[in-house]
Short mmCIF file of C-alpha atoms in Angstrom, two decimals:
data_model
loop_
_atom_site.label_atom_id
_atom_site.label_comp_id
_atom_site.label_asym_id
_atom_site.label_seq_id
_atom_site.Cartn_x
_atom_site.Cartn_y
_atom_site.Cartn_z
CA MET A 1320 42.50 57.62 -89.31
CA LEU A 1321 39.41 55.54 -88.51
CA TYR A 1322 38.27 52.66 -90.69
CA LEU A 1323 35.00 50.76 -90.80
CA SER A 1324 33.26 52.90 -88.21
CA HIS A 1325 30.58 54.12 -90.59
CA SER A 1326 30.23 53.56 -94.35
CA LYS A 1327 33.32 51.56 -95.33
CA TYR A 1328 31.52 48.21 -95.31
CA SER A 1329 30.75 48.48 -99.01
CA ASP A 1330 34.49 48.16 -99.57
CA ILE A 1331 34.77 44.70 -97.97
CA ASN A 1332 36.23 42.21 -100.43
CA PRO A 1333 33.36 40.36 -102.15
CA ASP A 1334 35.68 37.60 -103.38
CA MET A 1335 36.69 36.25 -99.97
CA ILE A 1336 35.83 32.58 -99.42
CA TYR A 1337 34.21 31.43 -96.17
CA ARG A 1338 33.93 28.01 -94.57
CA GLU A 1339 32.02 26.75 -91.55
CA LEU A 1340 34.19 26.22 -88.49
CA GLY A 1341 33.19 22.70 -87.47
CA ASP A 1342 29.75 22.66 -85.89
CA THR A 1343 30.09 26.14 -84.38
CA GLY A 1344 27.88 27.80 -86.96
CA LEU A 1345 30.61 30.39 -87.54
CA ASN A 1346 31.41 30.95 -91.21
CA VAL A 1347 34.99 32.14 -91.18
CA SER A 1348 37.21 33.52 -93.91
CA VAL A 1349 39.72 31.00 -95.26
CA LEU A 1350 42.45 33.43 -94.24
CA SER A 1351 42.32 34.89 -90.73
CA PHE A 1352 44.24 37.58 -88.87
CA GLY A 1353 46.66 36.39 -86.20
CA ALA A 1354 47.29 39.30 -83.86
CA SER A 1355 50.52 37.99 -82.35
CA SER A 1356 52.41 40.55 -84.46
CA LEU A 1357 50.60 43.32 -82.54
CA GLY A 1358 52.52 42.18 -79.50
CA GLY A 1359 55.82 42.90 -81.21
CA VAL A 1360 56.77 39.23 -81.06
CA PHE A 1361 58.47 39.37 -84.46
CA HIS A 1362 59.81 42.93 -84.52
CA ASP A 1363 59.03 46.42 -83.28
CA PHE A 1364 56.31 48.33 -85.12
CA GLU A 1365 54.50 51.63 -85.14
CA GLU A 1366 51.19 51.22 -83.37
CA SER A 1367 49.35 53.21 -86.03
CA LYS A 1368 50.61 50.78 -88.67
CA GLY A 1369 49.39 47.84 -86.61
CA LEU A 1370 45.93 49.37 -86.36
CA GLU A 1371 45.88 49.92 -90.12
CA ALA A 1372 46.74 46.24 -90.63
CA VAL A 1373 43.67 45.22 -88.60
CA TYR A 1374 41.39 47.60 -90.50
CA THR A 1375 42.78 46.36 -93.81
CA ALA A 1376 42.20 42.74 -92.80
CA ILE A 1377 38.50 43.48 -92.25
CA GLU A 1378 38.27 45.40 -95.52
CA MET A 1379 39.83 42.45 -97.35
CA GLY A 1380 37.08 40.15 -96.06
CA ILE A 1381 38.89 38.57 -93.11
CA ASN A 1382 36.42 38.02 -90.27
CA LEU A 1383 38.30 35.97 -87.65
CA ILE A 1384 40.88 37.65 -85.41
CA ASP A 1385 42.97 35.52 -83.08
CA VAL A 1386 44.99 36.84 -80.14
CA SER A 1387 46.23 35.85 -76.68
CA PRO A 1388 47.29 37.61 -73.46
CA TYR A 1389 50.63 35.83 -73.98
CA TYR A 1390 51.47 37.71 -77.18
CA GLY A 1391 53.65 40.60 -76.14
CA PHE A 1392 52.52 39.88 -72.57
CA THR A 1393 49.13 41.63 -73.03
CA LYS A 1394 50.42 44.17 -75.59
CA ALA A 1395 48.75 42.43 -78.54
CA GLU A 1396 45.36 42.44 -76.84
CA THR A 1397 45.78 46.06 -75.81
CA VAL A 1398 46.69 47.26 -79.31
CA LEU A 1399 43.99 45.11 -80.90
CA GLY A 1400 41.46 46.55 -78.47
CA LYS A 1401 42.20 50.03 -79.78
CA ALA A 1402 41.48 48.86 -83.32
CA LEU A 1403 38.29 47.03 -82.35
CA GLN A 1404 36.84 50.22 -80.90
CA ASN A 1405 36.52 51.45 -84.49
CA ILE A 1406 35.05 48.27 -86.04
CA ASP A 1407 31.43 47.20 -85.86
CA ARG A 1408 31.24 44.11 -83.62
CA SER A 1409 29.15 42.25 -86.19
CA LYS A 1410 32.00 42.33 -88.71
CA TYR A 1411 34.38 39.95 -86.95
CA PHE A 1412 34.68 36.89 -84.74
CA LEU A 1413 37.16 37.26 -81.89
CA SER A 1414 39.32 34.48 -80.50
CA THR A 1415 41.63 34.67 -77.49
CA LYS A 1416 43.17 32.20 -75.07
CA VAL A 1417 43.93 31.25 -71.48
CA GLY A 1418 46.79 29.37 -69.83
CA ARG A 1419 49.94 31.14 -71.09
CA TYR A 1420 51.02 34.45 -69.63
CA GLY A 1421 54.22 36.17 -68.61
CA THR A 1422 56.26 39.33 -68.47
CA ASP A 1423 59.41 40.56 -70.16
CA ILE A 1424 61.29 38.79 -67.38
CA GLU A 1425 59.68 35.34 -67.44
CA LYS A 1426 56.99 33.22 -69.06
CA THR A 1427 54.29 31.74 -66.86
CA TRP A 1428 51.64 29.05 -67.22
CA ASP A 1429 48.45 28.70 -65.18
CA TYR A 1430 45.72 26.35 -66.34
CA SER A 1431 43.60 26.55 -63.20
CA GLY A 1432 39.89 27.19 -63.64
CA HIS A 1433 40.00 30.26 -61.42
CA ARG A 1434 42.80 31.87 -63.43
CA ALA A 1435 41.08 31.01 -66.72
CA ILE A 1436 37.90 32.84 -65.74
CA GLU A 1437 39.88 35.77 -64.37
CA SER A 1438 41.96 35.91 -67.55
CA ILE A 1439 38.93 36.06 -69.82
CA HIS A 1440 37.54 39.08 -68.01
CA GLU A 1441 40.94 40.77 -68.17
CA SER A 1442 41.14 40.05 -71.90
CA MET A 1443 37.68 41.47 -72.55
CA GLU A 1444 38.64 44.67 -70.78
CA ARG A 1445 41.81 45.04 -72.87
CA LEU A 1446 39.93 44.18 -76.07
CA ASN A 1447 37.03 46.54 -75.33
CA VAL A 1448 34.41 43.81 -75.85
CA ASP A 1449 31.83 42.10 -73.66
CA TYR A 1450 31.75 38.82 -75.56
CA ILE A 1451 34.41 36.41 -76.90
CA ASP A 1452 33.38 34.24 -79.85
CA LEU A 1453 36.05 31.60 -79.20
CA ILE A 1454 38.13 30.99 -76.08
CA SER A 1455 40.90 28.39 -76.25
CA VAL A 1456 43.25 26.72 -73.82
CA HIS A 1457 46.63 27.93 -75.06
CA ASP A 1458 49.36 25.39 -75.93
CA VAL A 1459 48.00 22.43 -74.01
CA GLU A 1460 51.33 20.59 -74.32
CA PHE A 1461 52.53 22.71 -71.39
CA ALA A 1462 49.62 21.64 -69.20
CA ASP A 1463 48.64 18.47 -67.42
CA ALA A 1464 46.01 16.95 -69.70
CA SER A 1465 43.82 15.90 -66.79
CA GLN A 1466 43.76 19.47 -65.45
CA VAL A 1467 42.74 20.80 -68.87
CA ILE A 1468 39.95 18.22 -69.11
CA ASN A 1469 38.69 18.36 -65.52
CA GLU A 1470 39.31 21.99 -64.60
CA THR A 1471 40.17 24.39 -67.43
CA LEU A 1472 37.56 23.30 -69.95
CA PRO A 1473 34.70 23.12 -67.39
CA ALA A 1474 35.56 26.67 -66.27
CA LEU A 1475 35.37 27.88 -69.88
CA TRP A 1476 32.07 26.07 -70.31
CA GLU A 1477 30.67 27.93 -67.32
CA LEU A 1478 31.25 31.15 -69.21
CA LYS A 1479 29.86 29.62 -72.40
CA GLU A 1480 26.67 28.69 -70.59
CA ALA A 1481 26.55 32.20 -69.13
CA GLY A 1482 26.73 33.66 -72.64
CA ILE A 1483 30.07 35.38 -72.11
CA VAL A 1484 31.92 33.20 -74.62
CA GLY A 1485 30.52 31.48 -77.66
CA HIS A 1486 32.75 28.46 -78.22
CA VAL A 1487 35.59 26.59 -76.53
CA GLY A 1488 38.76 25.23 -78.08
CA ILE A 1489 42.32 24.09 -77.50
CA THR A 1490 45.59 24.96 -79.21
CA GLY A 1491 49.07 23.50 -79.46
CA LEU A 1492 51.93 22.31 -81.63
CA PRO A 1493 52.09 18.51 -81.03
CA LEU A 1494 49.21 16.78 -82.73
CA PRO A 1495 48.83 13.77 -80.38
CA ILE A 1496 47.96 15.84 -77.30
CA LEU A 1497 45.28 17.78 -79.17
CA LYS A 1498 43.64 14.56 -80.30
CA GLN A 1499 43.99 12.97 -76.85
CA ILE A 1500 42.33 15.85 -75.01
CA THR A 1501 39.56 16.10 -77.59
CA ALA A 1502 38.81 12.39 -77.24
CA GLU A 1503 39.04 12.25 -73.44
CA ALA A 1504 37.14 15.48 -72.78
CA GLY A 1505 34.00 13.91 -74.19
CA GLU A 1506 31.55 14.66 -76.95
CA GLY A 1507 30.84 18.33 -77.53
CA MET A 1508 33.30 19.68 -74.96
CA ILE A 1509 35.71 21.03 -77.58
CA ASP A 1510 34.46 23.07 -80.51
CA THR A 1511 37.76 23.86 -82.24
CA VAL A 1512 41.43 22.95 -82.38
CA LEU A 1513 44.17 25.34 -83.47
CA ASN A 1514 47.41 23.75 -84.62
CA PHE A 1515 50.46 25.36 -86.13
CA CYS A 1516 53.28 24.29 -88.46
CA HIS A 1517 51.60 20.99 -89.35
CA TYR A 1518 49.82 22.01 -92.50
CA SER A 1519 52.40 23.73 -94.64
CA LEU A 1520 54.54 22.86 -97.65
CA ASN A 1521 57.08 20.98 -95.53
CA ASP A 1522 54.69 19.30 -93.09
CA ASP A 1523 51.13 18.08 -93.71
CA ALA A 1524 50.83 15.83 -90.64
CA LEU A 1525 47.61 17.58 -89.59
CA THR A 1526 45.79 15.80 -92.41
CA ASP A 1527 46.08 12.48 -90.52
CA ASP A 1528 43.65 13.76 -87.89
CA ILE A 1529 41.16 15.61 -90.06
CA GLU A 1530 38.62 12.78 -90.25
CA PHE A 1531 38.71 12.39 -86.46
CA TYR A 1532 37.90 16.06 -85.96
CA LYS A 1533 35.24 16.09 -88.67
CA SER A 1534 33.51 13.10 -87.10
CA ASN A 1535 33.41 14.98 -83.78
CA GLY A 1536 32.19 18.25 -85.28
CA VAL A 1537 35.40 20.01 -84.29
CA GLY A 1538 36.52 22.94 -86.44
CA ILE A 1539 40.16 23.11 -87.51
CA ILE A 1540 42.23 26.30 -87.46
CA ASN A 1541 45.65 26.15 -89.12
CA ALA A 1542 48.43 28.57 -88.20
CA SER A 1543 51.96 29.37 -89.36
CA PRO A 1544 51.54 28.44 -93.04
CA LEU A 1545 55.08 29.77 -93.56
CA GLY A 1546 56.47 27.51 -90.84
CA MET A 1547 57.25 30.46 -88.54
CA GLY A 1548 59.46 31.98 -91.21
CA LEU A 1549 60.95 28.85 -92.77
CA LEU A 1550 59.04 29.24 -96.03
CA SER A 1551 60.14 32.75 -96.86
CA GLU A 1552 62.59 34.62 -99.03
CA ARG A 1553 63.80 36.29 -95.86
CA LYS A 1554 66.41 34.62 -93.70
CA THR A 1555 65.00 32.15 -91.17
CA PRO A 1556 64.88 33.78 -87.71
CA ILE A 1557 67.86 32.92 -85.49
CA TRP A 1558 65.53 31.69 -82.74
CA HIS A 1559 63.77 29.18 -85.00
CA PRO A 1560 63.84 25.70 -83.39
CA ALA A 1561 63.92 23.71 -86.65
CA SER A 1562 66.96 21.58 -87.45
CA GLU A 1563 69.59 22.78 -89.91
CA GLU A 1564 68.38 20.12 -92.34
CA ILE A 1565 64.88 21.58 -92.35
CA LYS A 1566 66.18 25.13 -92.67
CA THR A 1567 68.44 24.19 -95.57
CA ALA A 1568 65.68 22.35 -97.44
CA CYS A 1569 63.27 25.28 -97.00
CA ARG A 1570 65.93 27.74 -98.13
CA ASN A 1571 66.55 25.62 -101.23
CA ALA A 1572 62.83 25.58 -101.94
CA ALA A 1573 62.60 29.37 -101.54
CA ASN A 1574 65.54 29.89 -103.85
CA HIS A 1575 64.00 27.58 -106.44
CA CYS A 1576 60.80 29.62 -106.40
CA LYS A 1577 62.78 32.82 -106.71
CA SER A 1578 64.64 31.44 -109.73
CA LYS A 1579 61.23 30.95 -111.35
CA GLY A 1580 60.17 34.51 -110.58
CA TYR A 1581 57.76 33.32 -107.90
CA ARG A 1582 57.62 33.86 -104.15
CA ILE A 1583 57.47 30.78 -101.96
CA GLU A 1584 55.18 32.72 -99.62
CA GLN A 1585 52.52 32.83 -102.32
CA LEU A 1586 52.84 29.11 -102.97
CA ALA A 1587 52.63 28.38 -99.21
CA ILE A 1588 49.62 30.60 -98.49
CA LYS A 1589 47.65 29.13 -101.37
CA TYR A 1590 48.59 25.59 -100.38
CA ALA A 1591 47.39 26.20 -96.83
CA VAL A 1592 43.98 27.65 -97.68
CA ASP A 1593 43.19 25.13 -100.41
CA HIS A 1594 42.37 22.21 -98.10
CA PRO A 1595 38.56 22.12 -97.95
CA ASP A 1596 38.42 20.57 -94.48
CA ILE A 1597 40.64 23.18 -92.82
CA ALA A 1598 38.30 26.06 -92.11
CA THR A 1599 40.85 28.84 -91.90
CA THR A 1600 44.56 29.64 -91.79
CA LEU A 1601 46.05 32.39 -89.62
CA VAL A 1602 48.58 34.89 -90.91
CA SER A 1603 50.13 37.66 -88.84
CA THR A 1604 51.60 40.99 -89.87
CA THR A 1605 51.58 44.66 -88.90
CA ASN A 1606 51.93 45.67 -92.55
CA ARG A 1607 48.64 46.45 -94.31
CA ASN A 1608 50.20 45.78 -97.71
CA ASN A 1609 51.20 42.29 -96.59
CA ILE A 1610 47.61 41.62 -95.58
CA ARG A 1611 46.41 42.63 -99.02
CA LYS A 1612 49.07 40.48 -100.64
CA ASN A 1613 48.23 37.46 -98.51
CA VAL A 1614 44.55 37.67 -99.38
CA GLU A 1615 45.33 38.09 -103.08
CA TRP A 1616 47.59 35.02 -102.94
CA ALA A 1617 44.94 33.01 -101.09
CA LEU A 1618 42.35 33.73 -103.77
CA ALA A 1619 44.60 33.37 -106.84
CA PRO A 1620 45.06 30.04 -108.72
CA GLN A 1621 47.82 27.74 -107.51
CA ASN A 1622 50.96 27.20 -109.58
CA GLU A 1623 50.60 23.43 -109.66
CA GLU A 1624 53.80 22.74 -111.60
CA LEU A 1625 55.95 24.76 -109.21
CA LEU A 1626 54.12 23.28 -106.22
CA ALA A 1627 55.11 19.77 -107.32
CA GLU A 1628 58.74 20.85 -107.74
CA VAL A 1629 58.85 22.45 -104.29
CA LEU A 1630 57.24 19.46 -102.58
CA ASP A 1631 59.92 17.30 -104.20
CA ILE A 1632 62.68 19.56 -102.83
CA LEU A 1633 61.14 19.38 -99.36
CA ALA A 1634 60.54 15.62 -99.44
CA PRO A 1635 63.72 14.73 -97.47
CA VAL A 1636 62.45 16.70 -94.45
CA HIS A 1637 58.75 16.00 -94.94
CA ARG A 1638 56.91 16.04 -91.57
CA GLU A 1639 60.07 16.65 -89.55
CA THR A 1640 59.11 18.86 -86.62
CA TRP A 1641 60.39 20.36 -83.36
CA GLU A 1642 59.27 21.03 -79.81
CA ASN A 1643 57.36 24.11 -78.70
CA SER A 1644 59.10 26.56 -76.39
#
C-alpha cells in the first residue's frame, strides 16, 4: 500500500502547528518523527507496519524525520529509505547523524572528518535521497570536544557549502557539553542542538540554556518526552538507566493519572510541545495509531490541574538524570 505518492496531500492535517527551527529557515512541526523505532531498538516489528507509521506521520502534518545509522545499525535508515521512496521530497525535512555506528556485536564511535563524509554518502544511499536537510554529530559526549570542533564540524560544513546538506547540528544527553561545543565552535557553526530527556515532566533542565541558544540563532530539538519510557503506563524498560527513585516517582505519577482516567503520556506529550522556544519534539513508534494519538494529544488543550498534581509528585526527583550509554 503506497501513501502520499500522488493525491493524498489533501489529507495532510491542517491543524498541525509549525515553528521555525532557529535561524535555519525550516518551519518544522511541533511534533516530529523519530525513526529509531524503525531500527527495532525498542522491539521487533513488521516492516510494513513501520512504513505505515511513516506515511501516517506525514499525513498527520509531521514534516521532520530524524534517524541515524546507529539505530538498528543501519536498519532504521534502510527501512525509512523504503518509505521515503513513496513520499514527495518536498513534504519532509530529513535529519540524520554521524559519529555513532556499530553492529549487533559491538558499538563503535568515529568522529573523524573522513568517516563523517563517508557516512553521509552511505546514509543518503540507504535513505534514497541526494540531499540531507540536517546532519548532526551524534552524542558528542562520547567524542573529544576538540575533534568535534576542529574536524567533524568542518567536514560537515564542506558538504553544506557543496549543497549536499542544508544545516549542521550536534546531539547529546548532557547539557553542558552541547553548550560548550556550541560556544567554542564559533558563531554560525552550529545550526541546531538535539537533546533528550531534559525537557519532560520530570526534568526541565533544558530550559536553563534556551536563551543562550536563542541568542546564537540555534534551533532546539527535544527528544524523549516520555523519558525513554519512564512516563508511561507501561512498565519501565529493564535496561533504563534511571535510579529506582526516579522510576518509582514516575510510576506513582502514571498511576495518579490513571486514577483520574487520564494517560500520563498525553500529559507528557502536551507538556513537551507547549514550550514556544523549543521548535519540535521527537516521538518514535512503528504503530500508525500511536502516531495519530500523539498528534491529537499534542494539539489538544492541556489538563492544567492534573499537570500541577503530577509535577508535585515528581518534585522529589526533579532534574535528576543519568549517563548516556
